[in-house]
Coordinates of C-alpha atoms in Angstrom, one line a residue:
X1 CA -0.1 0.0 0.1
X2 CA 1.1 3.6 -0.8
X3 CA 2.6 5.6 2.0
X4 CA 0.4 8.4 0.4
X5 CA -3.0 6.7 0.9
X6 CA -4.2 8.6 3.8
X7 CA -3.2 12.0 2.0
X8 CA -5.3 10.4 -1.2
X9 CA -8.2 9.8 1.0
X10 CA -8.3 13.1 2.4
X11 CA -7.7 15.1 -0.9
X12 CA -9.7 13.0 -3.5
X13 CA -13.5 13.1 -2.8
X14 CA -15.2 9.7 -2.6
X15 CA -17.1 10.2 -6.0
X16 CA -14.1 11.4 -7.9
X17 CA -13.2 9.6 -11.2
X18 CA -9.7 9.3 -10.0
X19 CA -11.0 6.6 -7.3
X20 CA -12.6 4.6 -10.0
X21 CA -9.3 4.7 -12.1
X22 CA -7.6 3.3 -8.7
X23 CA -10.1 0.7 -8.6
X24 CA -10.0 -0.5 -12.4
X25 CA -6.2 -0.4 -12.5
X26 CA -5.5 -2.2 -9.3
X27 CA -2.1 -3.6 -9.6
X28 CA -2.8 -7.3 -8.5
X29 CA -5.5 -7.7 -11.4
X30 CA -3.2 -6.2 -13.9
X31 CA -0.1 -8.0 -13.0
X32 CA -2.1 -11.3 -13.2
X33 CA -3.3 -10.5 -16.6
X34 CA 0.4 -9.7 -17.9
X35 CA 2.1 -12.4 -15.7
X36 CA 2.6 -14.5 -18.9
X37 CA 3.9 -11.9 -21.0
X38 CA 7.8 -12.3 -21.6
X39 CA 8.6 -8.7 -21.7
X40 CA 6.5 -7.8 -18.7
X41 CA 8.0 -10.7 -16.7
X42 CA 11.5 -9.3 -17.1
X43 CA 10.8 -5.5 -16.6
X44 CA 12.3 -5.8 -12.8
X45 CA 15.5 -7.3 -14.2
X46 CA 15.9 -4.5 -16.7
X47 CA 15.6 -2.0 -14.0
X48 CA 12.8 -0.1 -15.9
X49 CA 9.8 1.8 -14.8
X50 CA 7.0 -0.3 -13.4
X51 CA 4.7 -1.0 -16.1
X52 CA 1.6 -0.3 -13.9
X53 CA 3.2 3.0 -12.9
X54 CA 3.8 4.0 -16.5
X55 CA 0.2 3.1 -17.4
X56 CA -1.4 5.2 -14.7
X57 CA 0.9 8.2 -15.7
X58 CA -0.1 7.9 -19.2
X59 CA -3.9 7.7 -18.3
X60 CA -3.6 10.8 -15.8
X61 CA -1.8 12.6 -18.6
X62 CA -4.7 12.1 -21.1
X63 CA -7.5 12.6 -18.6
X64 CA -6.1 15.7 -16.9
X65 CA -4.4 17.1 -20.2
X66 CA -1.0 17.6 -18.3

């Protein structure tokens, strides 16, 4: 769990779309879907950015037009 979850719960309203995104992109379900993918299974060996984090970043970038 993130060390910022308490701050997240304070700042993000209960009905905000970011909460829905967090639920839909829960890392356990995404990791489970991708575990058999060769490239995904080796990302930690390559010391790259976590694919889930990258996905969330790109999604927020699109939604918030950052």
